[in-house]
PDB file of C-alpha atoms in Angstrom:
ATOM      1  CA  UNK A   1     -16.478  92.746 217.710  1.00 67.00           C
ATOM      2  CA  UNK A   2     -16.636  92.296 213.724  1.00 68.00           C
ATOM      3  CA  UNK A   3     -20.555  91.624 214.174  1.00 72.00           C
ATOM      4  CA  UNK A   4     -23.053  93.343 215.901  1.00 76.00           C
ATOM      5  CA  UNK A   5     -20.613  96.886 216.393  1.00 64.00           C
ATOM      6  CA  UNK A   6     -21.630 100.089 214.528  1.00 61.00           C
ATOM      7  CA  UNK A   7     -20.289 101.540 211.518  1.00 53.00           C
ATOM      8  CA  UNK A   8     -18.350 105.103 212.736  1.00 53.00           C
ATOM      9  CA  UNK A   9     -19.512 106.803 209.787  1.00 52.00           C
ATOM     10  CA  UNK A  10     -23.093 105.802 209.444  1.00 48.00           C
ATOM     11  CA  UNK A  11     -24.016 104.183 212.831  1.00 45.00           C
ATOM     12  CA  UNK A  12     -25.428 106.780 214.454  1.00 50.00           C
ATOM     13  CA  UNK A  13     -25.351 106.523 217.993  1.00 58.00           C
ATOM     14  CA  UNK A  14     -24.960 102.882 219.866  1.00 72.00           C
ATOM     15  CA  UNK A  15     -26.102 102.471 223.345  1.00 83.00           C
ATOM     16  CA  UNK A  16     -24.970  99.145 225.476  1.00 89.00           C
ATOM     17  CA  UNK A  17     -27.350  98.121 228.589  1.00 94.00           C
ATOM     18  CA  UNK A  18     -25.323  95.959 231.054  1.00 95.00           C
ATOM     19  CA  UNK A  19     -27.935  92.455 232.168  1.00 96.00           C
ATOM     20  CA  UNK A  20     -25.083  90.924 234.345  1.00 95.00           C
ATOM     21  CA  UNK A  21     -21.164  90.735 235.142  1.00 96.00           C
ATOM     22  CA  UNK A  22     -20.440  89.301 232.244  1.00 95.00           C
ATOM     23  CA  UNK A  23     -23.509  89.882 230.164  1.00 96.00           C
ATOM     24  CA  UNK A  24     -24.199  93.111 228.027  1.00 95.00           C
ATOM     25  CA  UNK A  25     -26.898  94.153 225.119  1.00 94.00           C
ATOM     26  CA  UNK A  26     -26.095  96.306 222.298  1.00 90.00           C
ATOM     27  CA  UNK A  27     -27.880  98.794 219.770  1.00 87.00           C
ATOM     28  CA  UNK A  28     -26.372  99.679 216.601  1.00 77.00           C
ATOM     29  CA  UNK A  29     -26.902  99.836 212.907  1.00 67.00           C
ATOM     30  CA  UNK A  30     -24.534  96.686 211.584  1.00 55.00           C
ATOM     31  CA  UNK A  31     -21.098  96.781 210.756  1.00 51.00           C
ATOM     32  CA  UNK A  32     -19.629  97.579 207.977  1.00 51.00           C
ATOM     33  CA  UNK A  33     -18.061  94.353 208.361  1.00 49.00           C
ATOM     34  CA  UNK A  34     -20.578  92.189 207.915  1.00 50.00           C
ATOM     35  CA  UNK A  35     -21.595  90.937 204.757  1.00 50.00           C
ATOM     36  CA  UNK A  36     -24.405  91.409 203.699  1.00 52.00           C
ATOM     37  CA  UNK A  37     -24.439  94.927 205.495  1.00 51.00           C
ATOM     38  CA  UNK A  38     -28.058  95.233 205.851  1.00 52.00           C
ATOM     39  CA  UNK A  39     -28.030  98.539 205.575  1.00 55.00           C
ATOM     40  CA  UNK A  40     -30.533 101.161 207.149  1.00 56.00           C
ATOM     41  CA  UNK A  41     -31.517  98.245 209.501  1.00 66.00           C
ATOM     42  CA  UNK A  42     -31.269  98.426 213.635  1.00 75.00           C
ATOM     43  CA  UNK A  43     -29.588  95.244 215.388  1.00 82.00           C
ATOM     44  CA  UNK A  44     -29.642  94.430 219.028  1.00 90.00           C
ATOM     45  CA  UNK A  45     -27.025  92.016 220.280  1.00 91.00           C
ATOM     46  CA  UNK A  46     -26.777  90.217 223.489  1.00 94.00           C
ATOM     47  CA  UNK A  47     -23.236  89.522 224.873  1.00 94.00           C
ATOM     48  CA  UNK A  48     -22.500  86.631 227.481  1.00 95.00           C
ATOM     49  CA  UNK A  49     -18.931  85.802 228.677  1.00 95.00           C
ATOM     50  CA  UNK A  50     -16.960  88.066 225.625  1.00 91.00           C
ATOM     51  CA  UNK A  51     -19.114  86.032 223.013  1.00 92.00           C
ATOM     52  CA  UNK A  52     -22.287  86.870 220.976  1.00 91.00           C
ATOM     53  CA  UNK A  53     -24.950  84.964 222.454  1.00 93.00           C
ATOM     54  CA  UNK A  54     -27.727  86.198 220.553  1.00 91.00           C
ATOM     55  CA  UNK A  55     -28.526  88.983 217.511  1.00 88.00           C
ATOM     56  CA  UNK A  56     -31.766  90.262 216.294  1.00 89.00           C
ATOM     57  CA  UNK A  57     -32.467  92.938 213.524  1.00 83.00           C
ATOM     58  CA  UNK A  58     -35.585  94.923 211.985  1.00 77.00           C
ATOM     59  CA  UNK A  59     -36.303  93.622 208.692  1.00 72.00           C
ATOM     60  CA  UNK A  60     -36.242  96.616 206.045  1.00 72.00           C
ATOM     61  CA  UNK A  61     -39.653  94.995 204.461  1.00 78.00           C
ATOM     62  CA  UNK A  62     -42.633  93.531 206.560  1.00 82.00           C
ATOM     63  CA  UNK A  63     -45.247  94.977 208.113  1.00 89.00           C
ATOM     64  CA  UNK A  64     -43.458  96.419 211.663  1.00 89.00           C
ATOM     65  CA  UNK A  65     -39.896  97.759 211.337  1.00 85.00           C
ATOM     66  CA  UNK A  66     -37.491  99.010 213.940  1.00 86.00           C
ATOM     67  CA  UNK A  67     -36.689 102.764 214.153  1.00 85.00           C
ATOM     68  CA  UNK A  68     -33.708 103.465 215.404  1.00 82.00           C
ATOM     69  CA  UNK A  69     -33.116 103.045 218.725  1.00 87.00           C
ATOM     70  CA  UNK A  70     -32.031 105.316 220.996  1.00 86.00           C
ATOM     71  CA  UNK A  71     -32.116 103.933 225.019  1.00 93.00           C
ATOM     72  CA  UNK A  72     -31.417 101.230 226.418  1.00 95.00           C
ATOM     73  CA  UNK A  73     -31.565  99.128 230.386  1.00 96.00           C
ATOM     74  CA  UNK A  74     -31.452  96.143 231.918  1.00 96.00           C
ATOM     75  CA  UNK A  75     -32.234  95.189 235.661  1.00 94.00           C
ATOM     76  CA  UNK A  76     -31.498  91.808 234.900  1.00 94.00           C
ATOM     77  CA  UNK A  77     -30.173  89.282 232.151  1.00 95.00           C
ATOM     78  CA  UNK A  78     -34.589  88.270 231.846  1.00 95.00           C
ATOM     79  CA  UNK A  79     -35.449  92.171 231.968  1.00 95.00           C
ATOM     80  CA  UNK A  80     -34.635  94.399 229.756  1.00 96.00           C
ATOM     81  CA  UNK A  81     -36.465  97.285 227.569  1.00 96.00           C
ATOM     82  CA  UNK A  82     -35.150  98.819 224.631  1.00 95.00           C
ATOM     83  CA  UNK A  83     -37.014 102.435 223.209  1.00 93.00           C
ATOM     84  CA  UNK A  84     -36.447 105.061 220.342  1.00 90.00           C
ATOM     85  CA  UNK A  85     -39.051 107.753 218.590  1.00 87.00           C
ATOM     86  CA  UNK A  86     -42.964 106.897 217.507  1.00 87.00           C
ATOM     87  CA  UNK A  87     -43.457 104.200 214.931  1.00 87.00           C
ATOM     88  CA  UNK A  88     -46.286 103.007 212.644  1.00 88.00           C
ATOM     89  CA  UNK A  89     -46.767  99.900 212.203  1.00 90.00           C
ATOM     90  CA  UNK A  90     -47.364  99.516 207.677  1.00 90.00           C
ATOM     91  CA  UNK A  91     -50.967  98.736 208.440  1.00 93.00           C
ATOM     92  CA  UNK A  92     -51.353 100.944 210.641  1.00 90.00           C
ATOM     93  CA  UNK A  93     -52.923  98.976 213.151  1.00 91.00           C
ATOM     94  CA  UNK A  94     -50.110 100.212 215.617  1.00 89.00           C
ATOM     95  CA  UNK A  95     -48.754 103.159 216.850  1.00 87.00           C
ATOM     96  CA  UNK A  96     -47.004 105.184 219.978  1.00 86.00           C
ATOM     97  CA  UNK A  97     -43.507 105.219 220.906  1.00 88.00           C
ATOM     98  CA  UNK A  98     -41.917 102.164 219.764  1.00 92.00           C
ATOM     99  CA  UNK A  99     -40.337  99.295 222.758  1.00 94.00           C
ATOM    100  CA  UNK A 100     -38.735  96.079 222.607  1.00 95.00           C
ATOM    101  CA  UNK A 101     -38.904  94.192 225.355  1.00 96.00           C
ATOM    102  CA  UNK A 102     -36.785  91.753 226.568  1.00 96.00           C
ATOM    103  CA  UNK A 103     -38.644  88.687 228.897  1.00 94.00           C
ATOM    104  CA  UNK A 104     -35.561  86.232 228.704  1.00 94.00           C
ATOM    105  CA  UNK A 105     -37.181  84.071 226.324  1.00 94.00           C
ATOM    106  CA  UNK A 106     -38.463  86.274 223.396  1.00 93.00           C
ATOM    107  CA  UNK A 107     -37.921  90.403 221.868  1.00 93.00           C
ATOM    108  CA  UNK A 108     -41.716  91.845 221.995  1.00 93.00           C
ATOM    109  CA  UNK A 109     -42.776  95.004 220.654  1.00 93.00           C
ATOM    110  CA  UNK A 110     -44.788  97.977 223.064  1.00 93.00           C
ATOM    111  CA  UNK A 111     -46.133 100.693 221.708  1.00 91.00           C
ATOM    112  CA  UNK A 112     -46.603 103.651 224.155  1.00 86.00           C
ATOM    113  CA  UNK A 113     -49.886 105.725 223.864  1.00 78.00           C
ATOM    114  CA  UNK A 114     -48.638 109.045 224.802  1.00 75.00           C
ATOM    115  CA  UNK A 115     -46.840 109.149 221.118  1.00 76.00           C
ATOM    116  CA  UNK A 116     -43.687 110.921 222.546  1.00 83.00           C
ATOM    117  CA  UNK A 117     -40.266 109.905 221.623  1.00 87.00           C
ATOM    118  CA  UNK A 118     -37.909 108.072 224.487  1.00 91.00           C
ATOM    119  CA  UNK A 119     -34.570 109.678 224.499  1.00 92.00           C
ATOM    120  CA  UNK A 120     -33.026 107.483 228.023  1.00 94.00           C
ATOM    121  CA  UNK A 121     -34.113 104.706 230.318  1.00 95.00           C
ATOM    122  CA  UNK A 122     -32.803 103.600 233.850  1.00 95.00           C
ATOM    123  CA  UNK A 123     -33.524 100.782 236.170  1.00 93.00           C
ATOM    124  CA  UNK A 124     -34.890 101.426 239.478  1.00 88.00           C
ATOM    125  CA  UNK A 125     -36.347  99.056 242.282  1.00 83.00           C
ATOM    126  CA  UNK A 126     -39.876  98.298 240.793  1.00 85.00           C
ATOM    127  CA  UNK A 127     -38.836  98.442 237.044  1.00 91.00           C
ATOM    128  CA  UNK A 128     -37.720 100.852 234.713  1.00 95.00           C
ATOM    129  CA  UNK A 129     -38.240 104.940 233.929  1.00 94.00           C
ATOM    130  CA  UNK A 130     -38.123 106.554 230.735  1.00 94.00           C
ATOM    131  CA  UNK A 131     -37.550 110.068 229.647  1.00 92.00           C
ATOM    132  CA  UNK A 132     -39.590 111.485 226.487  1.00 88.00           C
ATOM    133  CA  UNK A 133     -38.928 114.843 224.413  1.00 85.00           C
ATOM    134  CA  UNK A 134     -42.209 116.593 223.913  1.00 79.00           C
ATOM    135  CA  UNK A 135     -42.885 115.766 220.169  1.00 68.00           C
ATOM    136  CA  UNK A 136     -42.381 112.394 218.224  1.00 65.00           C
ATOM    137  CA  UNK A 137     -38.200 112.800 217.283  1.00 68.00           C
ATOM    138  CA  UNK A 138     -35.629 114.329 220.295  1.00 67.00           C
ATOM    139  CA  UNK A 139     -35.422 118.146 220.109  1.00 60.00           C
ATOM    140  CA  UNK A 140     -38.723 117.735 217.589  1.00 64.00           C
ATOM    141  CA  UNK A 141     -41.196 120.545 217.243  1.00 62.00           C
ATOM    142  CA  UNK A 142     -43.266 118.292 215.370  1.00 64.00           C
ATOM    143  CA  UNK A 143     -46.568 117.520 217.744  1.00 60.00           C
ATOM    144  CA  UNK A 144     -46.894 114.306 219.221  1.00 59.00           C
ATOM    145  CA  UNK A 145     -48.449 111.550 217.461  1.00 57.00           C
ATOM    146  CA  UNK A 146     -51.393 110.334 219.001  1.00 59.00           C
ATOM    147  CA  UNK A 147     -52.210 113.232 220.456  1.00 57.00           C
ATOM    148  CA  UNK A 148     -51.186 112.715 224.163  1.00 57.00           C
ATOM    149  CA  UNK A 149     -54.143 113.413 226.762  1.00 56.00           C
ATOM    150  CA  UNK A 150     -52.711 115.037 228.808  1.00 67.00           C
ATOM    151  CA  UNK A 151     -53.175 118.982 228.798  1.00 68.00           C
ATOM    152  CA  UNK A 152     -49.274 119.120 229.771  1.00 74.00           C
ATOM    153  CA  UNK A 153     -46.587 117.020 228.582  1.00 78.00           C
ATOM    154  CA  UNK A 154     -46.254 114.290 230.915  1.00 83.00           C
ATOM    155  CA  UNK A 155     -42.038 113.643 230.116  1.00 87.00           C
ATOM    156  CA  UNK A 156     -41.217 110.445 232.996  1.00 90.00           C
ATOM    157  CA  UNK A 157     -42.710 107.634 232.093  1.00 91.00           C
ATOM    158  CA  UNK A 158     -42.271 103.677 235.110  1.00 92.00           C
ATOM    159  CA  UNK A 159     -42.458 100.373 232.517  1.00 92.00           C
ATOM    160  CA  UNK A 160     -43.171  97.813 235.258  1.00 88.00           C
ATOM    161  CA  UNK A 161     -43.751  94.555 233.868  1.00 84.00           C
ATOM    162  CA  UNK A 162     -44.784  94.918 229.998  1.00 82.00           C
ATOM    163  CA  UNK A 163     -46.930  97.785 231.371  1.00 87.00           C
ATOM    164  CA  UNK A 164     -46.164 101.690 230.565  1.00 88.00           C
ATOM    165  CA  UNK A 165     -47.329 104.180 232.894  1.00 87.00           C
ATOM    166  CA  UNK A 166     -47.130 108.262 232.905  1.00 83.00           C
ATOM    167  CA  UNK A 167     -45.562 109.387 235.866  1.00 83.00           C
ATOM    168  CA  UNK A 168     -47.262 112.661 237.272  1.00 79.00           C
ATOM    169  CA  UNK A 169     -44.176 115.055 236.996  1.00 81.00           C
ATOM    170  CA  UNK A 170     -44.698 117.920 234.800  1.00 78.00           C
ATOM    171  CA  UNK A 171     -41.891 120.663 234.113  1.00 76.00           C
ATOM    172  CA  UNK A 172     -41.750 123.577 236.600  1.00 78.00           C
ATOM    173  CA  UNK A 173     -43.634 126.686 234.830  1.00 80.00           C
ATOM    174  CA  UNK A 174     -41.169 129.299 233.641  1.00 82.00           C
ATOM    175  CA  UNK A 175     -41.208 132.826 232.102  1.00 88.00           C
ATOM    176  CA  UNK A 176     -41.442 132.514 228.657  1.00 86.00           C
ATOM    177  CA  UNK A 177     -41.196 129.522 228.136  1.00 80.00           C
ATOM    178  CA  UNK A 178     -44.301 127.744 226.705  1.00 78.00           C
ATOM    179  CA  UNK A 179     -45.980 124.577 228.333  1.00 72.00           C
ATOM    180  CA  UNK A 180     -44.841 122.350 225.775  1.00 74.00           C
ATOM    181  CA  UNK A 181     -41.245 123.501 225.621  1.00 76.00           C
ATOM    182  CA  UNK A 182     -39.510 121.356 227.626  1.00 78.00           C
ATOM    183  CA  UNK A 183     -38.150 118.509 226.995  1.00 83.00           C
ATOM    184  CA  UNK A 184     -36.097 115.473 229.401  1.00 88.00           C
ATOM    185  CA  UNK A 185     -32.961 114.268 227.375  1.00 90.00           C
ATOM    186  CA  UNK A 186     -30.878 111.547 229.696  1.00 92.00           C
ATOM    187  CA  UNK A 187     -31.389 109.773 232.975  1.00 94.00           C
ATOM    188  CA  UNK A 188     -28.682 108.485 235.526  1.00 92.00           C
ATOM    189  CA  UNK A 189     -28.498 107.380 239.124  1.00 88.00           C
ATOM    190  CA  UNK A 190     -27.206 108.175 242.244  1.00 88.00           C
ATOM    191  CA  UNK A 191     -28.152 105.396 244.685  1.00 85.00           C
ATOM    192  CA  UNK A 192     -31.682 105.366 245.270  1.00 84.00           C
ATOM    193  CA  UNK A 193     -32.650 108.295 243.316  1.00 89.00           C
ATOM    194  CA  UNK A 194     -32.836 108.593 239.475  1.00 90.00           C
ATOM    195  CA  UNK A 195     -32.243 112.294 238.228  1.00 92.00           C
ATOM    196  CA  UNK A 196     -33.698 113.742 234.890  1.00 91.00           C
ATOM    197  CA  UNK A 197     -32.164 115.896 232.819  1.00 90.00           C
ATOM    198  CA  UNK A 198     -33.215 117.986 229.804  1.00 86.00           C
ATOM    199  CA  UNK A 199     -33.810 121.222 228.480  1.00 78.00           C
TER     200      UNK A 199
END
């Protein structure tokens, strides 16, 4: 596409999150194609039957801006959640793990309380799972921001609805390797189950 694709060079890395047969989101920075570039802002497009059916972008001035994104899934064209590393809003009114979600209608941000960065999501039967890293950026040894309640990192996180909920799975306790350490990188399914992987 000459709109909403990624620039090679500067586009980091795009994600797509299939909503249909014929019906696809994307994440990107914008193209160098398009004029005006926009640069440094995040787009998400929506695909329907090899056209652009929608586009949305995170305005580089205003009070909530878009990190970049870094998961995406869809169960359904009406259902899907987009998810990247802990945002502020400029007032500072909100902050977590920054979400857009998807309802069909209308892209609403969800900020997660746990402050950890999403690195994958996958749809399962009741909604959607998340993997986090254990700090605020992937591979960050930067602490989480809010401090997360939890005395271990929590890492699997079901969105069900516009809710977020912390899964109880904690990493399996290994010989030197501190509490905090671990972190879940990329999900994927194999039927019914969803594996987690990570390091």
């Amino acid at each position: 596409a000459t709109v909403c694709g990624a620039d090679g060079e500067s586009g980091g890395s795009a994600r797509i999150a299939w909503a249909g047969p014929t019906e696809f989101w994307t994440i990107a920075r914008p193209n160098a194609l398009q004029v005006p570039t926009n640069e440094g802002a995040v787009t998400l497009c929506r695909f329907r039957d090899g056209r652009v059916a929608a586009s949305f972008a995170s305005p580089l001035t205003g009070n909530e801006r878009w990190p970049a994104l870094s998961a995406a899934a869809c169960r359904e064209p009406a259902d899907c959640w987009f998810a990247g590393p802990v945002a502020t809003t400029v007032d500072k009114a909100r902050t977590g793990a920054f979400h857009l979600r998807w309802d069909g209608t209308a892209l609403r941000s969800v900020y997660a309380p746990q402050g950890r960065a999403v690195t994958d999501l996958a749809a399962d039967a009741n909604g959607f799972v998340e993997t986090t890293t254990v700090g605020p950026q992937s591979l960050s040894t930067t602490p989480a921001a809010p401090v997360p309640a939890e005395p271990l990192p929590l890492l699997l996180h079901e969105l069900t609805g516009a809710d977020i909920a912390t899964d109880p799975f904690t990493p399996l306790p290994r010989d030197g390797v501190p509490p905090d350490a671990t972190e879940l990188l990329a999900l994927d399914r194999d039927g019914d189950r969803i594996w987690a992987g990570g390091g």
